[in-house]
Amino acid sequence: MATFLYKLGRLAFRRRHFVALIWVALLTLAGVGAASAPPAGNSSFSIPGTEAQKAFDLLEQRFPGASADGATARVVFKAPSGEKMTDAGHKATVEKTVDELSDGSEVASVADPYTGNAVSKDGTIAYASVKYDVSGMELEESTKDALEDAAQQARDAGLTVEVGGDALQAVPETGATEVIGIAVAAVVLVVTFGSLVAAGLPLLTALIGVGIGVSSITALASALELGSTTSILAMMIGLAVGIDYALFIVSRYRAELAEGREREEAAGRAVGTAGSAVVFAGLTVVIALVGLAVVNIPMLTKMGIAAAGTVAIAVLIALTMIPALLGYAGRRVKPAGAKGKRLGRSRKSEPDPDAPKPDQPAGQPKANLGTRWASFVVRRPLAVLLLGVIGLGAAAVPAASLELGLPDDGSQPTSTTQRRAYDLLSEGFGPGFNGPLMVVVDAKGSDAPKDAFSDVAGKIKGLDGVVAVTPPAPNKGGDTATITVIPDSKPSSVQTEDLVHSIRDAGGDIEAKTGAETLVTGSTAMNIDVSEKLNDALVPYLVLVVGLAFLLLIVVFRSILVPLKAALGFLLSVMAALGAVVAVFQWGWLSGLMGVEETGPVMSMMPIFMVGVVFGLAMDYEVFLVTRMREAYVHGEKPNQAVVTGFKHGARVVTAAAVIMMAVFAGFIGSSESMVKMIGFGLAIAVFFDAFVVRMAIVPAVLALLGKKAWWLPKWLDRALPNVDVEGEGLRSGDERGSGPDEDRELVRA
């Protein structure tokens, strides 16, 4: 592989005009496609194989034209203190509002509060239900404006009016913190490279890659039914890995220049060595993201594939456009250790690879921080290992209290009208009113459908936790009916989840008795099914992703224990990150600093999504850092010295990459979408734990304790595995004919 990538790097350097033209053309094509594409539809939680989805599909068949997936809105009215909604003036205002809402071209129906029993017992709160023919993301702006105008007119008449439901759902915004994250990345790159030009290359290529990826997602969003958050998550991951991959190749290019190589040769060697690590690091991320398909939730699968596509683009750009831009930059990209004139006079700060080691006598070149830290770790590996494991274990403690759920209007900021409508409905009708359960009774196989409907309704009324049960509402054929059940607990509570299971258990008895099948659906039941499906899929997903990546890392490192250590270290970092997420978003620690206005259950897709993304990113640092160690080891250094050498060359760059990735992820904490905010925080803290605790402390400590055993591989497996040559051994042997390639080959075999 190294030889192929070496040739690719040199070709891109020479044919830079052609390479740049191709990528600019792709960016333009994707941009035109995005500009001309229809807007993305609303993301839906389709969960094949679950009861909630089965009931939803049955409703579409048996109740045609009911617009089961159409947007809904609840316009909630509250009378002034001391007055009631049944007063003549307020009643006239509400009826006028209902008439205005009914005039919309996309409105399917509007329920009058006074004829639909939608006034609270104390008479202070009422609501009008509005149903639309299309989903919330497909509603025209004029329809949303009409809804807001009608509510405002009722406010002007003296009522408190709020609007809940998904009709006013907006495309998530990421806020200014995203720009701050990119600015932090730019500063880190300038400090790392000491050159504005060298710092600008990773940013430029990452932005081009993300531009192509996100524009392609936008262009295909309507056709593939991609949710509104898909492009944001692809942007988040694409920016982070795009900058990091380019950073590693530019760093290796500068190191090759510092060894006296010509620029084209340096570009080829940078792509052949660091580029090999980029390919395998990118593969681990892609495996982790595409592996989300095993959960069998289409929305999550599409998010994973879209993000994986953006990562693949980032890898291709790093391998081709970076060497092309290095050709354009020429002498403006300095060798490692040399600074540009604007950032300080030229000086040599990096020791030569053949320079004396950290224990050198006085007067020799000073060891860098990475070398000093690695030397400290290999002297005290057990103490560092125990400290790192105990620290991550303590951070992971809150994860034991993890509660999973999916967001509803109750998790919205209190400043939104959706949240205020949610609170008003809870005040007037009880907390369970915001999460009604829809029970679908399929009596097609029953001899007495009406009796079956009545039996189901009567059975549900006798269950604990039920406030109200509506009479069965049969379809025109009389073989299917819907029953609405109001719990006495809020939608995201454990009590509501228990009630859903109780209804389903009771349905089994009724089916055996009457032949009628009872199904529970609705947004609350569907959220419960999503959470359970995600929980059930977590272990198979871990086995698949970690197993495939483990095999891949065996090929890369030609070792058994190094990939095993990488996987165990990942589990430590992801558990610690989940603990931090629980502490902030569930317990409320530092919630004000993070902009979390409402604590509650952690999103049910958070654990499995974090496992996928964090595993891929963790393997990035493992590959980038440990391949340098293996490179030193196969070239003849002792195991502990190879650890120090790997840190001398890689610690600064890995640190910069981690800080950049943390900054990019943390930039999404300012998003208005709770899912994006939580994922941004979770990924940022996970990168911190993994890069600075696991890879920078635990990894060198374990390798120091293992010694030569770390690089052990059974001979039969060594012969069976393909030699991918991530270390660039083929380049060394082919080019440096007088430097003992036979010795190098013997070292590799050993």
mmCIF file of N, CA and C in Angstrom, residues 4 52 86 110 167 181 199 237 315 338 377 407 440 445 481 494 550 645 657 688 708 712 725 750:
data_model
loop_
_atom_site.group_PDB
_atom_site.id
_atom_site.type_symbol
_atom_site.label_atom_id
_atom_site.label_comp_id
_atom_site.label_asym_id
_atom_site.label_seq_id
_atom_site.Cartn_x
_atom_site.Cartn_y
_atom_site.Cartn_z
ATOM 1 N N PHE A 4 2.018 2.176 -3.470
ATOM 2 C CA PHE A 4 0.946 2.732 -4.294
ATOM 3 C C PHE A 4 0.637 4.173 -3.891
ATOM 4 N N ALA A 52 -45.098 -0.836 17.466
ATOM 5 C CA ALA A 52 -45.543 0.526 17.168
ATOM 6 C C ALA A 52 -45.564 0.776 15.660
ATOM 7 N N THR A 86 -64.718 29.322 29.393
ATOM 8 C CA THR A 86 -66.129 29.183 29.008
ATOM 9 C C THR A 86 -66.865 30.512 29.011
ATOM 10 N N VAL A 110 -59.569 20.740 12.019
ATOM 11 C CA VAL A 110 -59.368 21.516 13.244
ATOM 12 C C VAL A 110 -60.482 21.134 14.213
ATOM 13 N N ALA A 167 -45.804 21.221 13.985
ATOM 14 C CA ALA A 167 -46.104 22.092 12.844
ATOM 15 C C ALA A 167 -45.125 23.259 12.748
ATOM 16 N N GLY A 181 -15.335 27.079 16.987
ATOM 17 C CA GLY A 181 -14.597 25.822 16.932
ATOM 18 C C GLY A 181 -13.616 25.792 15.782
ATOM 19 N N ALA A 199 -0.743 25.960 7.879
ATOM 20 C CA ALA A 199 -1.942 25.842 8.709
ATOM 21 C C ALA A 199 -3.208 25.930 7.872
ATOM 22 N N ILE A 237 -18.604 15.495 11.908
ATOM 23 C CA ILE A 237 -17.583 14.448 11.818
ATOM 24 C C ILE A 237 -16.629 14.717 10.660
ATOM 25 N N VAL A 315 -10.789 11.337 3.382
ATOM 26 C CA VAL A 315 -9.607 10.505 3.140
ATOM 27 C C VAL A 315 -9.065 10.743 1.726
ATOM 28 N N ALA A 338 11.346 24.850 11.097
ATOM 29 C CA ALA A 338 11.609 26.162 10.504
ATOM 30 C C ALA A 338 10.327 26.969 10.482
ATOM 31 N N VAL A 377 6.782 8.083 31.326
ATOM 32 C CA VAL A 377 5.811 6.988 31.387
ATOM 33 C C VAL A 377 6.512 5.636 31.375
ATOM 34 N N PRO A 407 -36.373 12.824 22.910
ATOM 35 C CA PRO A 407 -36.865 14.156 23.274
ATOM 36 C C PRO A 407 -38.274 14.411 22.770
ATOM 37 N N VAL A 440 -54.526 0.381 18.799
ATOM 38 C CA VAL A 440 -55.186 -0.035 17.562
ATOM 39 C C VAL A 440 -55.655 -1.476 17.736
ATOM 40 N N GLY A 445 -59.946 -10.703 12.361
ATOM 41 C CA GLY A 445 -60.068 -12.137 12.591
ATOM 42 C C GLY A 445 -61.044 -12.495 13.684
ATOM 43 N N ALA A 481 -60.383 -0.471 15.054
ATOM 44 C CA ALA A 481 -60.766 0.693 15.854
ATOM 45 C C ALA A 481 -59.546 1.247 16.568
ATOM 46 N N VAL A 494 -40.669 6.257 33.439
ATOM 47 C CA VAL A 494 -40.654 4.800 33.529
ATOM 48 C C VAL A 494 -42.073 4.268 33.694
ATOM 49 N N PHE A 550 -10.780 -4.820 15.029
ATOM 50 C CA PHE A 550 -9.706 -5.608 15.644
ATOM 51 C C PHE A 550 -8.922 -6.365 14.575
ATOM 52 N N THR A 645 10.398 7.180 20.770
ATOM 53 C CA THR A 645 10.546 7.722 19.415
ATOM 54 C C THR A 645 9.188 8.032 18.793
ATOM 55 N N ALA A 657 -4.185 17.437 16.819
ATOM 56 C CA ALA A 657 -5.360 16.840 16.184
ATOM 57 C C ALA A 657 -6.500 16.679 17.176
ATOM 58 N N PHE A 688 -11.350 13.940 24.383
ATOM 59 C CA PHE A 688 -10.435 14.351 25.453
ATOM 60 C C PHE A 688 -9.958 13.147 26.256
ATOM 61 N N LYS A 708 8.664 -6.536 24.303
ATOM 62 C CA LYS A 708 8.633 -7.198 22.994
ATOM 63 C C LYS A 708 7.344 -7.986 22.770
ATOM 64 N N TRP A 712 4.202 -9.303 19.400
ATOM 65 C CA TRP A 712 4.199 -10.733 19.083
ATOM 66 C C TRP A 712 3.046 -11.082 18.159
ATOM 67 N N ASP A 725 2.235 -2.804 4.744
ATOM 68 C CA ASP A 725 3.379 -1.883 4.798
ATOM 69 C C ASP A 725 2.965 -0.462 5.156
ATOM 70 N N ALA A 750 11.408 -10.847 12.094
ATOM 71 C CA ALA A 750 11.564 -11.144 13.518
ATOM 72 C C ALA A 750 10.385 -10.651 14.322
#
